[in-house]
């Protein structure tokens, strides 16, 4: 049906083949590497971090990451006292501009229903144990407001360059289900 | 609260906070048609034919059975078809005709 619909819409001049091609290129250009670069830059540059936390979309545009009309990005910082997790309970809203397309598990019922109800249980299923004295904040995304987690910088990375730091940051850490590890390895 | 009241108070997609199954950490490489479908959604939005809220409403309007049976992007395509019919952008007849033409060209059924 997709092929037929697209061809019909093009034939009837509602859309053009060029537009579809351009949007496919944009989709392919959006990967978690974009988010990882933001995180690494925030870790090494406190003023950039302040701007990122104050105005996520503005800070992205500052480093050349464009946004779709009207969507805002709010960046949530993990600290020793607060751990953030993002979800879209109603559908699948996700910070696509900086992470690309979401994984299936993010869009399926168990994560969507349980993340706001029992985040510690959900995190444990990802192998992530958050101590009881750390507050967990779950942010429910909407079409207009997307969220990105700024995970904590791992210990022992003081000597690393921004590029080396960015290579450690995974998509799942920016959703908030796992921490960033000093050694990159294991599942995304 | 009886069953009718439960159903009225919670639309099918309003699942936040409900009990749920263990999370299966599944993901798959996006198929070419799925990416094209996503690009189509973005173009329909840009062209002001179907925006995100309309798309979501269209998916919800498919009803619980279809939502359960169709895959994620199949739901989008079905929703687009319904919305575009309602707006008079396409007719069911022309889409059906085109789908047959595409099927003949490809020598097999199309993806949906």
mmCIF file of N, CA, C and O in Angstrom, chain A residues 81-121:
data_model
loop_
_atom_site.group_PDB
_atom_site.id
_atom_site.type_symbol
_atom_site.label_atom_id
_atom_site.label_comp_id
_atom_site.label_asym_id
_atom_site.label_seq_id
_atom_site.Cartn_x
_atom_site.Cartn_y
_atom_site.Cartn_z
ATOM 1 N N UNK A 81 22.045 12.760 42.505
ATOM 2 C CA UNK A 81 20.768 12.713 43.232
ATOM 3 C C UNK A 81 19.564 12.379 42.357
ATOM 4 O O UNK A 81 18.511 12.023 42.870
ATOM 5 N N UNK A 82 19.712 12.558 41.037
ATOM 6 C CA UNK A 82 18.553 12.429 40.137
ATOM 7 C C UNK A 82 18.910 11.605 38.910
ATOM 8 O O UNK A 82 19.925 11.862 38.254
ATOM 9 N N UNK A 83 18.065 10.616 38.613
ATOM 10 C CA UNK A 83 18.228 9.854 37.375
ATOM 11 C C UNK A 83 16.989 10.053 36.509
ATOM 12 O O UNK A 83 15.867 9.893 36.976
ATOM 13 N N UNK A 84 17.204 10.405 35.249
ATOM 14 C CA UNK A 84 16.111 10.666 34.323
ATOM 15 C C UNK A 84 15.882 9.529 33.349
ATOM 16 O O UNK A 84 16.827 8.853 32.929
ATOM 17 N N UNK A 85 14.625 9.368 32.977
ATOM 18 C CA UNK A 85 14.221 8.337 32.021
ATOM 19 C C UNK A 85 13.179 8.969 31.108
ATOM 20 O O UNK A 85 12.362 9.766 31.570
ATOM 21 N N UNK A 86 13.204 8.647 29.798
ATOM 22 C CA UNK A 86 12.194 9.204 28.907
ATOM 23 C C UNK A 86 11.318 8.104 28.294
ATOM 24 O O UNK A 86 11.747 6.962 28.143
ATOM 25 N N UNK A 87 10.098 8.493 27.961
ATOM 26 C CA UNK A 87 9.109 7.551 27.435
ATOM 27 C C UNK A 87 8.078 8.351 26.650
ATOM 28 O O UNK A 87 8.035 9.582 26.766
ATOM 29 N N UNK A 88 7.287 7.662 25.826
ATOM 30 C CA UNK A 88 6.074 8.273 25.291
ATOM 31 C C UNK A 88 4.970 7.273 25.567
ATOM 32 O O UNK A 88 4.904 6.226 24.920
ATOM 33 N N UNK A 89 4.141 7.556 26.557
ATOM 34 C CA UNK A 89 3.134 6.568 26.963
ATOM 35 C C UNK A 89 2.028 6.425 25.917
ATOM 36 O O UNK A 89 1.459 5.347 25.766
ATOM 37 N N UNK A 90 1.717 7.498 25.213
ATOM 38 C CA UNK A 90 0.574 7.458 24.291
ATOM 39 C C UNK A 90 0.924 6.900 22.918
ATOM 40 O O UNK A 90 0.043 6.372 22.230
ATOM 41 N N UNK A 91 2.158 7.092 22.477
ATOM 42 C CA UNK A 91 2.513 6.589 21.152
ATOM 43 C C UNK A 91 4.008 6.276 21.074
ATOM 44 O O UNK A 91 4.410 5.210 21.544
ATOM 45 N N UNK A 92 4.813 7.148 20.484
ATOM 46 C CA UNK A 92 6.239 6.830 20.320
ATOM 47 C C UNK A 92 7.084 8.074 20.117
ATOM 48 O O UNK A 92 8.139 8.005 19.481
ATOM 49 N N UNK A 93 6.662 9.220 20.655
ATOM 50 C CA UNK A 93 7.437 10.448 20.495
ATOM 51 C C UNK A 93 8.836 10.248 21.066
ATOM 52 O O UNK A 93 8.994 9.648 22.141
ATOM 53 N N UNK A 94 9.824 10.765 20.360
ATOM 54 C CA UNK A 94 11.214 10.405 20.626
ATOM 55 C C UNK A 94 12.060 11.524 20.050
ATOM 56 O O UNK A 94 11.655 12.152 19.068
ATOM 57 N N UNK A 95 13.247 11.802 20.614
ATOM 58 C CA UNK A 95 14.060 12.911 20.091
ATOM 59 C C UNK A 95 14.780 12.515 18.810
ATOM 60 O O UNK A 95 16.009 12.395 18.769
ATOM 61 N N UNK A 96 14.029 12.321 17.749
ATOM 62 C CA UNK A 96 14.572 11.788 16.501
ATOM 63 C C UNK A 96 15.694 12.636 15.918
ATOM 64 O O UNK A 96 16.611 12.104 15.296
ATOM 65 N N UNK A 97 15.560 13.943 16.098
ATOM 66 C CA UNK A 97 16.553 14.821 15.483
ATOM 67 C C UNK A 97 17.956 14.515 15.965
ATOM 68 O O UNK A 97 18.931 14.748 15.231
ATOM 69 N N UNK A 98 18.069 14.007 17.193
ATOM 70 C CA UNK A 98 19.413 13.745 17.741
ATOM 71 C C UNK A 98 19.701 12.267 18.002
ATOM 72 O O UNK A 98 20.832 11.920 18.333
ATOM 73 N N UNK A 99 18.693 11.407 17.870
ATOM 74 C CA UNK A 99 18.924 9.983 18.110
ATOM 75 C C UNK A 99 18.537 9.106 16.923
ATOM 76 O O UNK A 99 18.791 7.896 16.951
ATOM 77 N N UNK A 100 17.895 9.659 15.900
ATOM 78 C CA UNK A 100 17.412 8.822 14.803
ATOM 79 C C UNK A 100 16.107 8.140 15.192
ATOM 80 O O UNK A 100 15.390 8.624 16.047
ATOM 81 N N UNK A 101 15.803 7.013 14.568
ATOM 82 C CA UNK A 101 14.520 6.338 14.815
ATOM 83 C C UNK A 101 14.595 5.461 16.068
ATOM 84 O O UNK A 101 15.645 4.895 16.369
ATOM 85 N N UNK A 102 13.485 5.334 16.795
ATOM 86 C CA UNK A 102 13.529 4.620 18.076
ATOM 87 C C UNK A 102 13.554 3.100 17.909
ATOM 88 O O UNK A 102 13.071 2.568 16.911
ATOM 89 N N UNK A 103 14.069 2.391 18.922
ATOM 90 C CA UNK A 103 14.037 0.926 18.896
ATOM 91 C C UNK A 103 12.622 0.426 19.163
ATOM 92 O O UNK A 103 11.820 1.108 19.803
ATOM 93 N N UNK A 104 12.318 -0.786 18.710
ATOM 94 C CA UNK A 104 10.970 -1.338 18.881
ATOM 95 C C UNK A 104 10.527 -1.321 20.327
ATOM 96 O O UNK A 104 9.385 -0.982 20.628
ATOM 97 N N UNK A 105 11.411 -1.710 21.242
ATOM 98 C CA UNK A 105 10.976 -1.842 22.645
ATOM 99 C C UNK A 105 10.440 -0.535 23.206
ATOM 100 O O UNK A 105 9.552 -0.539 24.066
ATOM 101 N N UNK A 106 10.957 0.579 22.723
ATOM 102 C CA UNK A 106 10.496 1.899 23.186
ATOM 103 C C UNK A 106 9.040 2.140 22.775
ATOM 104 O O UNK A 106 8.301 2.856 23.449
ATOM 105 N N UNK A 107 8.634 1.550 21.641
ATOM 106 C CA UNK A 107 7.309 1.787 21.067
ATOM 107 C C UNK A 107 6.279 0.749 21.515
ATOM 108 O O UNK A 107 5.093 0.900 21.248
ATOM 109 N N UNK A 108 6.729 -0.319 22.170
ATOM 110 C CA UNK A 108 5.817 -1.394 22.544
ATOM 111 C C UNK A 108 5.197 -1.161 23.914
ATOM 112 O O UNK A 108 5.724 -0.440 24.748
ATOM 113 N N UNK A 109 4.081 -1.820 24.155
ATOM 114 C CA UNK A 109 3.265 -1.589 25.342
ATOM 115 C C UNK A 109 3.992 -1.731 26.681
ATOM 116 O O UNK A 109 3.836 -0.864 27.538
ATOM 117 N N UNK A 110 4.764 -2.794 26.903
ATOM 118 C CA UNK A 110 5.338 -2.948 28.248
ATOM 119 C C UNK A 110 6.163 -1.738 28.716
ATOM 120 O O UNK A 110 6.014 -1.273 29.848
ATOM 121 N N UNK A 111 7.025 -1.212 27.857
ATOM 122 C CA UNK A 111 7.843 -0.069 28.258
ATOM 123 C C UNK A 111 6.967 1.166 28.470
ATOM 124 O O UNK A 111 7.096 1.871 29.467
ATOM 125 N N UNK A 112 6.059 1.403 27.544
ATOM 126 C CA UNK A 112 5.214 2.593 27.617
ATOM 127 C C UNK A 112 4.331 2.607 28.853
ATOM 128 O O UNK A 112 4.115 3.650 29.470
ATOM 129 N N UNK A 113 3.800 1.429 29.231
ATOM 130 C CA UNK A 113 2.891 1.426 30.374
ATOM 131 C C UNK A 113 3.659 1.417 31.690
ATOM 132 O O UNK A 113 3.267 2.094 32.647
ATOM 133 N N UNK A 114 4.776 0.672 31.735
ATOM 134 C CA UNK A 114 5.444 0.459 33.018
ATOM 135 C C UNK A 114 6.473 1.518 33.385
ATOM 136 O O UNK A 114 6.752 1.709 34.571
ATOM 137 N N UNK A 115 7.049 2.209 32.419
ATOM 138 C CA UNK A 115 8.107 3.186 32.745
ATOM 139 C C UNK A 115 7.605 4.246 33.717
ATOM 140 O O UNK A 115 8.338 4.665 34.609
ATOM 141 N N UNK A 116 6.326 4.674 33.560
ATOM 142 C CA UNK A 116 5.808 5.712 34.475
ATOM 143 C C UNK A 116 5.290 5.113 35.766
ATOM 144 O O UNK A 116 5.084 5.815 36.745
ATOM 145 N N UNK A 117 5.062 3.820 35.786
ATOM 146 C CA UNK A 117 4.493 3.184 36.967
ATOM 147 C C UNK A 117 5.574 2.628 37.882
ATOM 148 O O UNK A 117 5.508 2.796 39.095
ATOM 149 N N UNK A 118 6.551 1.930 37.315
ATOM 150 C CA UNK A 118 7.592 1.314 38.132
ATOM 151 C C UNK A 118 8.941 1.421 37.440
ATOM 152 O O UNK A 118 9.487 0.427 36.937
ATOM 153 N N UNK A 119 9.472 2.635 37.381
ATOM 154 C CA UNK A 119 10.729 2.823 36.652
ATOM 155 C C UNK A 119 11.888 1.991 37.194
ATOM 156 O O UNK A 119 12.716 1.530 36.409
ATOM 157 N N UNK A 120 11.951 1.785 38.509
ATOM 158 C CA UNK A 120 13.071 0.984 39.030
ATOM 159 C C UNK A 120 13.025 -0.435 38.507
ATOM 160 O O UNK A 120 14.056 -1.029 38.180
ATOM 161 N N UNK A 121 11.805 -0.999 38.417
ATOM 162 C CA UNK A 121 11.652 -2.352 37.873
ATOM 163 C C UNK A 121 12.052 -2.397 36.404
ATOM 164 O O UNK A 121 12.721 -3.326 35.947
#
